[in-house]
Amino acid sequence: MSESDENRSEPDESPPPPKGPVPTDAMGGVERPAPGPLDPLAAERFSTLEVVGHNSRDLIIVLDDEGTIIYGNPVAQELFGLTPEVGVGANALDFVHPEDAPRVAEHFEELLTTPGASVRDTIRALKANGEIRELEIVSTNSFDHPLVRGVVINGRDVTQRNLYHSQLEMLEERFRLAFEENMAPMSFADHDDHILAVNDAFCQMTGYGREELLGRDSTLFTFPEDFGITEESHRRAVTGDLDHVRYVKRYRCKDGRVIVVEISRAPARDAEGNIIYFVFSERDITEERALTAQLSRQALQDPLTGLANRTLFEDRLLQAHARVVRRGGLGAVFLMDLDDFKGVNDTYGHVVGDELLRSIGRRLEGLTRSSDTLCRFGGDEFLYLAEELTDAREVDALAERILNALNEPFDIAGASLTQRASLGAAVWDSSRQDTSALIQDADVALYEAKRLGRGRYVTFTPTMHNEAANRFTLIQELAQAEARGELAMYFQPLIELATGSIRGFEALMRWRHPTRGMVPPDVFIPLAEQNHLIVELGAFAIREALAAAASFDGAGDGDAPYVSVNLSARQFHDPHLVASISSALEESGVAPRRLVLEVTETVALTDVSQTRLVMSQLHRLGIGVALDDFGTGFSSLSYLVHLRPRIIKIDQSFVRPTSRGPESDAILELIILLGRKLNMTMVAEGVETAEQLERLRSFECEYGQGFFWSPAVPLDEVSNFFRSGAVTVN
Ligand code: C2E
Ligand code: CA
Ligand code: CA
């Protein structure tokens, strides 16, 4: 209970109560001394007025013609802190803000002239504690009233109300600014969705001017297919009890552009809950959507070719597998690997290499049916998934088509590139339990295809799996072969055909496997080439060959024979090759001219400019280079001229043709002639019979190698050759 309420409930006309102990009332509450009339003498005069004043929520004071306060009701007493000491006899102007005082005084003077007249004003009153309150007052000249005989001022404290009003105004201004200046497009629409207001951002987004939009509904700029979304959102906003409804729809801007917009529709309701209007705030999410779409595409797409990536492929494979199991028929996974793709990158650069991959992707895409999936598996590998195949013949036919897609050369950056590939396939039918090993099986088949000589197609069979496992154990064992003393170099003499004397030895590696017996280098060298093992084996070969060469010193007659060591591609492209060979030479004390390194054409052609550099470095050191297996690769004559190997080793297939005839003779003769013209030393490989030897001699080939003289033998048997005084030629 406020003090004024208490006052009002206890009208008291008696003189101020005596000071002393505070009595308690019947209710046990504290009985406050009621502030009585200001002037005890006036009490009687105002008794009626007081009854009214006491119960009024408004302020009531009565002034005499001087402006002196002669009565104040409890509200006035509370407001101005009026007590018999303060206020009685005080001039009312003392309680008026100095700025308002002159006006109030003027009004008062005017008022005195006309009995019964009233003046309305809003003034700032000063509270006893200095606080300013705003009062709306009505002053009435009641001098002619027998009971009052004064100016009655009726006032109401409107401070709070005015404050509230100005806040409301501020709020409205703020809201107007928030709407108009908002970066987010906003609009208002009536209950029927007719636009009442739009902000600049909205006009900018849609391209429509304000005057074009007002009064219209959103069909003006909504993408026609999305009209239904507008209706649905309206329905939800009207029927639902949410304070806003969110949805996404497409807008067609004035310039025809289609954008995606996220919209929040909030209904504004009156006190009865009826919708008066809708506030829409919107966001153009076109770019955001595009980005998300791009990101999710990226997650499933190979960025270079735009084909499916591994993740997507594996997902499609699972689905395809399930369908085949359900419907029957065959499914197939083809894994394609480009042969010597590294050569393209090295020769033409990565830009051309990338373009070639894209072109291959496009060609393969031309083969796909809607149920097929094509994937770039990484690097130069592609996966092709097909289902609904009826039998093995269809699988073979598709494999052919895939390989044949590369038949035509690719025209890239002005160059015409021929790219071949190997293909491995894994086929499944409804009996196959799971897909997890399918890609791996295709990979095993691919390996087999490459092993059989690239450009081929092989379908996986379970035995291949055993072979793959076998290869794996073999590699493990090979890694320990050197340490276990299972490796050795064998030496095959190289004969000068004219004299029959030994001019050198080719060092050939042998692996004496504890259980498998002699493992031929054709088997283990390609395995070692798949990893770093070949570098270790290569170093072993060079070390052993040089040690042998050192032991030949002073043996036989004439110049000490040279040693020829085979280098694999990986070794030849090893940047440390020249340095490690020259230090091995130094260690052995063997003269560089007694060392020959054999590389195959394919090795030499992988990176022509780098090959030339290494060749010239070796040449400067005095080390000879032989081009091995000549005639089996893709050598062009211009490469031969470029690389200038000192020695050419004519491949066995020319020396021992499957069917001898005038043509094979002509080819052999031409190769020998070519070498002579280019001033290179020609060595015929694989000579087995006297007849073959005779033929070579007739074509004036200088050197030969082969079982006709000797196979490769261990080092301790080499000394026999010297003891017997060179191998003689019949
Ligand atoms: P390649 O360099 O062409 O070696 C010649 C191969 O022909 C040798 O087989 C040799 O034994 C065989 N051969 C020699 N004369 C005759 C003949 O009259 N008739 C027949 N049918 N064959 C003959 P091998 O020793 O089995 O070596 C096979 C291949 O393994 C070599 O071919 C070479 O490419 C590779 N290789 C051998 N040793 C090494 C090595 O230490 N390092 C590297 N990187 N490769 C090696
Ligand atoms: Ca060789
Ligand atoms: Ca050879």
PDB file of N, CA, C and O in Angstrom, residues 63-110:
ATOM      1  N   LEU A  63      -5.152  27.556  -4.927  1.00  0.00           N
ATOM      2  CA  LEU A  63      -4.305  28.725  -4.693  1.00  0.00           C
ATOM      3  C   LEU A  63      -5.192  29.937  -4.394  1.00  0.00           C
ATOM      4  O   LEU A  63      -6.311  30.025  -4.895  1.00  0.00           O
ATOM      5  N   ASP A  64      -4.631  30.803  -3.636  1.00  0.00           N
ATOM      6  CA  ASP A  64      -5.373  32.073  -3.450  1.00  0.00           C
ATOM      7  C   ASP A  64      -5.003  33.020  -4.581  1.00  0.00           C
ATOM      8  O   ASP A  64      -4.255  32.637  -5.496  1.00  0.00           O
ATOM      9  N   ASP A  65      -5.462  34.229  -4.535  1.00  0.00           N
ATOM     10  CA  ASP A  65      -5.223  35.120  -5.674  1.00  0.00           C
ATOM     11  C   ASP A  65      -3.769  35.566  -5.795  1.00  0.00           C
ATOM     12  O   ASP A  65      -3.363  36.184  -6.769  1.00  0.00           O
ATOM     13  N   GLU A  66      -2.967  35.241  -4.789  1.00  0.00           N
ATOM     14  CA  GLU A  66      -1.535  35.553  -4.840  1.00  0.00           C
ATOM     15  C   GLU A  66      -0.738  34.401  -5.452  1.00  0.00           C
ATOM     16  O   GLU A  66       0.447  34.529  -5.694  1.00  0.00           O
ATOM     17  N   GLY A  67      -1.431  33.243  -5.587  1.00  0.00           N
ATOM     18  CA  GLY A  67      -0.711  32.051  -6.083  1.00  0.00           C
ATOM     19  C   GLY A  67      -0.180  31.229  -4.933  1.00  0.00           C
ATOM     20  O   GLY A  67       0.592  30.283  -5.144  1.00  0.00           O
ATOM     21  N   THR A  68      -0.582  31.573  -3.740  1.00  0.00           N
ATOM     22  CA  THR A  68      -0.114  30.837  -2.574  1.00  0.00           C
ATOM     23  C   THR A  68      -0.968  29.575  -2.413  1.00  0.00           C
ATOM     24  O   THR A  68      -2.177  29.597  -2.597  1.00  0.00           O
ATOM     25  N   ILE A  69      -0.275  28.484  -2.087  1.00  0.00           N
ATOM     26  CA  ILE A  69      -0.986  27.217  -1.951  1.00  0.00           C
ATOM     27  C   ILE A  69      -1.758  27.218  -0.650  1.00  0.00           C
ATOM     28  O   ILE A  69      -1.183  27.408   0.426  1.00  0.00           O
ATOM     29  N   ILE A  70      -3.095  27.033  -0.767  1.00  0.00           N
ATOM     30  CA  ILE A  70      -3.868  26.969   0.467  1.00  0.00           C
ATOM     31  C   ILE A  70      -4.412  25.562   0.709  1.00  0.00           C
ATOM     32  O   ILE A  70      -4.892  25.240   1.781  1.00  0.00           O
ATOM     33  N   TYR A  71      -4.339  24.722  -0.304  1.00  0.00           N
ATOM     34  CA  TYR A  71      -4.741  23.321  -0.097  1.00  0.00           C
ATOM     35  C   TYR A  71      -3.977  22.423  -1.081  1.00  0.00           C
ATOM     36  O   TYR A  71      -3.723  22.800  -2.227  1.00  0.00           O
ATOM     37  N   GLY A  72      -3.590  21.283  -0.605  1.00  0.00           N
ATOM     38  CA  GLY A  72      -3.014  20.273  -1.500  1.00  0.00           C
ATOM     39  C   GLY A  72      -3.521  18.908  -1.096  1.00  0.00           C
ATOM     40  O   GLY A  72      -3.506  18.583   0.088  1.00  0.00           O
ATOM     41  N   ASN A  73      -4.040  18.134  -2.037  1.00  0.00           N
ATOM     42  CA  ASN A  73      -4.533  16.797  -1.683  1.00  0.00           C
ATOM     43  C   ASN A  73      -3.358  15.836  -1.512  1.00  0.00           C
ATOM     44  O   ASN A  73      -2.198  16.207  -1.770  1.00  0.00           O
ATOM     45  N   PRO A  74      -3.618  14.637  -1.021  1.00  0.00           N
ATOM     46  CA  PRO A  74      -2.494  13.718  -0.755  1.00  0.00           C
ATOM     47  C   PRO A  74      -1.541  13.530  -1.948  1.00  0.00           C
ATOM     48  O   PRO A  74      -0.339  13.422  -1.761  1.00  0.00           O
ATOM     49  N   VAL A  75      -2.092  13.507  -3.185  1.00  0.00           N
ATOM     50  CA  VAL A  75      -1.207  13.341  -4.338  1.00  0.00           C
ATOM     51  C   VAL A  75      -0.254  14.525  -4.427  1.00  0.00           C
ATOM     52  O   VAL A  75       0.950  14.360  -4.645  1.00  0.00           O
ATOM     53  N   ALA A  76      -0.806  15.713  -4.190  1.00  0.00           N
ATOM     54  CA  ALA A  76       0.021  16.921  -4.235  1.00  0.00           C
ATOM     55  C   ALA A  76       1.041  16.908  -3.112  1.00  0.00           C
ATOM     56  O   ALA A  76       2.210  17.252  -3.309  1.00  0.00           O
ATOM     57  N   GLN A  77       0.548  16.445  -1.981  1.00  0.00           N
ATOM     58  CA  GLN A  77       1.455  16.396  -0.826  1.00  0.00           C
ATOM     59  C   GLN A  77       2.623  15.473  -1.113  1.00  0.00           C
ATOM     60  O   GLN A  77       3.780  15.780  -0.843  1.00  0.00           O
ATOM     61  N   GLU A  78       2.273  14.365  -1.724  1.00  0.00           N
ATOM     62  CA  GLU A  78       3.313  13.379  -2.012  1.00  0.00           C
ATOM     63  C   GLU A  78       4.273  13.925  -3.054  1.00  0.00           C
ATOM     64  O   GLU A  78       5.475  13.841  -2.939  1.00  0.00           O
ATOM     65  N   LEU A  79       3.683  14.515  -4.092  1.00  0.00           N
ATOM     66  CA  LEU A  79       4.485  14.998  -5.198  1.00  0.00           C
ATOM     67  C   LEU A  79       5.428  16.112  -4.775  1.00  0.00           C
ATOM     68  O   LEU A  79       6.618  16.092  -5.085  1.00  0.00           O
ATOM     69  N   PHE A  80       4.903  17.049  -4.085  1.00  0.00           N
ATOM     70  CA  PHE A  80       5.734  18.209  -3.758  1.00  0.00           C
ATOM     71  C   PHE A  80       6.323  18.131  -2.362  1.00  0.00           C
ATOM     72  O   PHE A  80       6.979  19.048  -1.902  1.00  0.00           O
ATOM     73  N   GLY A  81       6.047  17.031  -1.710  1.00  0.00           N
ATOM     74  CA  GLY A  81       6.583  16.900  -0.352  1.00  0.00           C
ATOM     75  C   GLY A  81       5.984  17.961   0.566  1.00  0.00           C
ATOM     76  O   GLY A  81       6.659  18.494   1.435  1.00  0.00           O
ATOM     77  N   LEU A  82       4.743  18.267   0.319  1.00  0.00           N
ATOM     78  CA  LEU A  82       4.130  19.334   1.103  1.00  0.00           C
ATOM     79  C   LEU A  82       3.853  18.864   2.529  1.00  0.00           C
ATOM     80  O   LEU A  82       3.331  17.775   2.737  1.00  0.00           O
ATOM     81  N   THR A  83       4.259  19.636   3.439  1.00  0.00           N
ATOM     82  CA  THR A  83       3.951  19.373   4.849  1.00  0.00           C
ATOM     83  C   THR A  83       3.512  20.711   5.424  1.00  0.00           C
ATOM     84  O   THR A  83       3.628  21.740   4.735  1.00  0.00           O
ATOM     85  N   PRO A  84       3.032  20.696   6.638  1.00  0.00           N
ATOM     86  CA  PRO A  84       2.655  21.997   7.221  1.00  0.00           C
ATOM     87  C   PRO A  84       3.830  22.966   7.214  1.00  0.00           C
ATOM     88  O   PRO A  84       3.634  24.152   7.063  1.00  0.00           O
ATOM     89  N   GLU A  85       5.061  22.382   7.291  1.00  0.00           N
ATOM     90  CA  GLU A  85       6.217  23.290   7.317  1.00  0.00           C
ATOM     91  C   GLU A  85       6.571  23.772   5.926  1.00  0.00           C
ATOM     92  O   GLU A  85       6.845  24.923   5.671  1.00  0.00           O
ATOM     93  N   VAL A  86       6.619  22.778   4.999  1.00  0.00           N
ATOM     94  CA  VAL A  86       6.988  23.129   3.637  1.00  0.00           C
ATOM     95  C   VAL A  86       5.718  23.170   2.827  1.00  0.00           C
ATOM     96  O   VAL A  86       4.973  22.207   2.799  1.00  0.00           O
ATOM     97  N   GLY A  87       5.485  24.229   2.212  1.00  0.00           N
ATOM     98  CA  GLY A  87       4.364  24.242   1.270  1.00  0.00           C
ATOM     99  C   GLY A  87       3.260  25.167   1.724  1.00  0.00           C
ATOM    100  O   GLY A  87       2.705  25.890   0.914  1.00  0.00           O
ATOM    101  N   VAL A  88       2.987  25.131   2.989  1.00  0.00           N
ATOM    102  CA  VAL A  88       1.926  26.021   3.442  1.00  0.00           C
ATOM    103  C   VAL A  88       2.405  27.441   3.222  1.00  0.00           C
ATOM    104  O   VAL A  88       3.497  27.790   3.629  1.00  0.00           O
ATOM    105  N   GLY A  89       1.567  28.119   2.514  1.00  0.00           N
ATOM    106  CA  GLY A  89       1.937  29.500   2.265  1.00  0.00           C
ATOM    107  C   GLY A  89       2.982  29.663   1.206  1.00  0.00           C
ATOM    108  O   GLY A  89       3.360  30.764   0.852  1.00  0.00           O
ATOM    109  N   ALA A  90       3.453  28.521   0.670  1.00  0.00           N
ATOM    110  CA  ALA A  90       4.456  28.642  -0.386  1.00  0.00           C
ATOM    111  C   ALA A  90       3.775  29.063  -1.666  1.00  0.00           C
ATOM    112  O   ALA A  90       2.605  28.727  -1.901  1.00  0.00           O
ATOM    113  N   ASN A  91       4.499  29.777  -2.487  1.00  0.00           N
ATOM    114  CA  ASN A  91       3.925  30.163  -3.756  1.00  0.00           C
ATOM    115  C   ASN A  91       4.028  28.994  -4.726  1.00  0.00           C
ATOM    116  O   ASN A  91       5.061  28.321  -4.796  1.00  0.00           O
ATOM    117  N   ALA A  92       2.940  28.741  -5.420  1.00  0.00           N
ATOM    118  CA  ALA A  92       2.910  27.582  -6.325  1.00  0.00           C
ATOM    119  C   ALA A  92       4.029  27.672  -7.356  1.00  0.00           C
ATOM    120  O   ALA A  92       4.564  26.651  -7.805  1.00  0.00           O
ATOM    121  N   LEU A  93       4.389  28.897  -7.734  1.00  0.00           N
ATOM    122  CA  LEU A  93       5.425  29.060  -8.765  1.00  0.00           C
ATOM    123  C   LEU A  93       6.760  28.466  -8.336  1.00  0.00           C
ATOM    124  O   LEU A  93       7.586  28.135  -9.164  1.00  0.00           O
ATOM    125  N   ASP A  94       6.930  28.361  -7.016  1.00  0.00           N
ATOM    126  CA  ASP A  94       8.179  27.781  -6.517  1.00  0.00           C
ATOM    127  C   ASP A  94       8.338  26.339  -6.966  1.00  0.00           C
ATOM    128  O   ASP A  94       9.434  25.792  -6.973  1.00  0.00           O
ATOM    129  N   PHE A  95       7.186  25.736  -7.284  1.00  0.00           N
ATOM    130  CA  PHE A  95       7.235  24.320  -7.683  1.00  0.00           C
ATOM    131  C   PHE A  95       7.213  24.135  -9.193  1.00  0.00           C
ATOM    132  O   PHE A  95       7.063  23.040  -9.697  1.00  0.00           O
ATOM    133  N   VAL A  96       7.350  25.259  -9.897  1.00  0.00           N
ATOM    134  CA  VAL A  96       7.304  25.179 -11.360  1.00  0.00           C
ATOM    135  C   VAL A  96       8.702  25.388 -11.926  1.00  0.00           C
ATOM    136  O   VAL A  96       9.472  26.198 -11.415  1.00  0.00           O
ATOM    137  N   HIS A  97       9.011  24.627 -12.945  1.00  0.00           N
ATOM    138  CA  HIS A  97      10.306  24.740 -13.617  1.00  0.00           C
ATOM    139  C   HIS A  97      10.510  26.175 -14.066  1.00  0.00           C
ATOM    140  O   HIS A  97       9.591  26.780 -14.628  1.00  0.00           O
ATOM    141  N   PRO A  98      11.695  26.786 -13.805  1.00  0.00           N
ATOM    142  CA  PRO A  98      11.902  28.212 -14.104  1.00  0.00           C
ATOM    143  C   PRO A  98      11.537  28.567 -15.537  1.00  0.00           C
ATOM    144  O   PRO A  98      11.048  29.678 -15.785  1.00  0.00           O
ATOM    145  N   GLU A  99      11.743  27.641 -16.458  1.00  0.00           N
ATOM    146  CA  GLU A  99      11.439  27.978 -17.847  1.00  0.00           C
ATOM    147  C   GLU A  99       9.934  28.067 -18.093  1.00  0.00           C
ATOM    148  O   GLU A  99       9.499  28.747 -19.012  1.00  0.00           O
ATOM    149  N   ASP A 100       9.185  27.294 -17.281  1.00  0.00           N
ATOM    150  CA  ASP A 100       7.734  27.308 -17.473  1.00  0.00           C
ATOM    151  C   ASP A 100       7.056  28.375 -16.597  1.00  0.00           C
ATOM    152  O   ASP A 100       5.907  28.768 -16.857  1.00  0.00           O
ATOM    153  N   ALA A 101       7.773  28.844 -15.570  1.00  0.00           N
ATOM    154  CA  ALA A 101       7.182  29.739 -14.569  1.00  0.00           C
ATOM    155  C   ALA A 101       6.557  31.012 -15.180  1.00  0.00           C
ATOM    156  O   ALA A 101       5.417  31.342 -14.840  1.00  0.00           O
ATOM    157  N   PRO A 102       7.263  31.720 -16.072  1.00  0.00           N
ATOM    158  CA  PRO A 102       6.670  32.953 -16.612  1.00  0.00           C
ATOM    159  C   PRO A 102       5.330  32.677 -17.291  1.00  0.00           C
ATOM    160  O   PRO A 102       4.372  33.441 -17.104  1.00  0.00           O
ATOM    161  N   ARG A 103       5.268  31.589 -18.036  1.00  0.00           N
ATOM    162  CA  ARG A 103       4.036  31.286 -18.749  1.00  0.00           C
ATOM    163  C   ARG A 103       2.916  30.976 -17.745  1.00  0.00           C
ATOM    164  O   ARG A 103       1.787  31.455 -17.872  1.00  0.00           O
ATOM    165  N   VAL A 104       3.286  30.182 -16.747  1.00  0.00           N
ATOM    166  CA  VAL A 104       2.288  29.813 -15.736  1.00  0.00           C
ATOM    167  C   VAL A 104       1.770  31.064 -15.019  1.00  0.00           C
ATOM    168  O   VAL A 104       0.552  31.234 -14.818  1.00  0.00           O
ATOM    169  N   ALA A 105       2.683  31.954 -14.705  1.00  0.00           N
ATOM    170  CA  ALA A 105       2.303  33.199 -14.011  1.00  0.00           C
ATOM    171  C   ALA A 105       1.352  34.013 -14.876  1.00  0.00           C
ATOM    172  O   ALA A 105       0.336  34.541 -14.398  1.00  0.00           O
ATOM    173  N   GLU A 106       1.653  34.067 -16.149  1.00  0.00           N
ATOM    174  CA  GLU A 106       0.829  34.824 -17.089  1.00  0.00           C
ATOM    175  C   GLU A 106      -0.590  34.256 -17.139  1.00  0.00           C
ATOM    176  O   GLU A 106      -1.573  34.984 -17.036  1.00  0.00           O
ATOM    177  N   HIS A 107      -0.628  32.880 -17.291  1.00  0.00           N
ATOM    178  CA  HIS A 107      -1.922  32.216 -17.321  1.00  0.00           C
ATOM    179  C   HIS A 107      -2.716  32.526 -16.059  1.00  0.00           C
ATOM    180  O   HIS A 107      -3.927  32.768 -16.109  1.00  0.00           O
ATOM    181  N   PHE A 108      -2.029  32.517 -14.955  1.00  0.00           N
ATOM    182  CA  PHE A 108      -2.675  32.726 -13.651  1.00  0.00           C
ATOM    183  C   PHE A 108      -3.317  34.119 -13.580  1.00  0.00           C
ATOM    184  O   PHE A 108      -4.469  34.264 -13.189  1.00  0.00           O
ATOM    185  N   GLU A 109      -2.535  35.102 -14.054  1.00  0.00           N
ATOM    186  CA  GLU A 109      -3.034  36.479 -14.040  1.00  0.00           C
ATOM    187  C   GLU A 109      -4.288  36.578 -14.891  1.00  0.00           C
ATOM    188  O   GLU A 109      -5.279  37.177 -14.504  1.00  0.00           O
ATOM    189  N   GLU A 110      -4.228  35.947 -16.061  1.00  0.00           N
ATOM    190  CA  GLU A 110      -5.362  35.972 -16.982  1.00  0.00           C
ATOM    191  C   GLU A 110      -6.599  35.354 -16.335  1.00  0.00           C
ATOM    192  O   GLU A 110      -7.701  35.863 -16.434  1.00  0.00           O
TER     193      GLU A 110
END
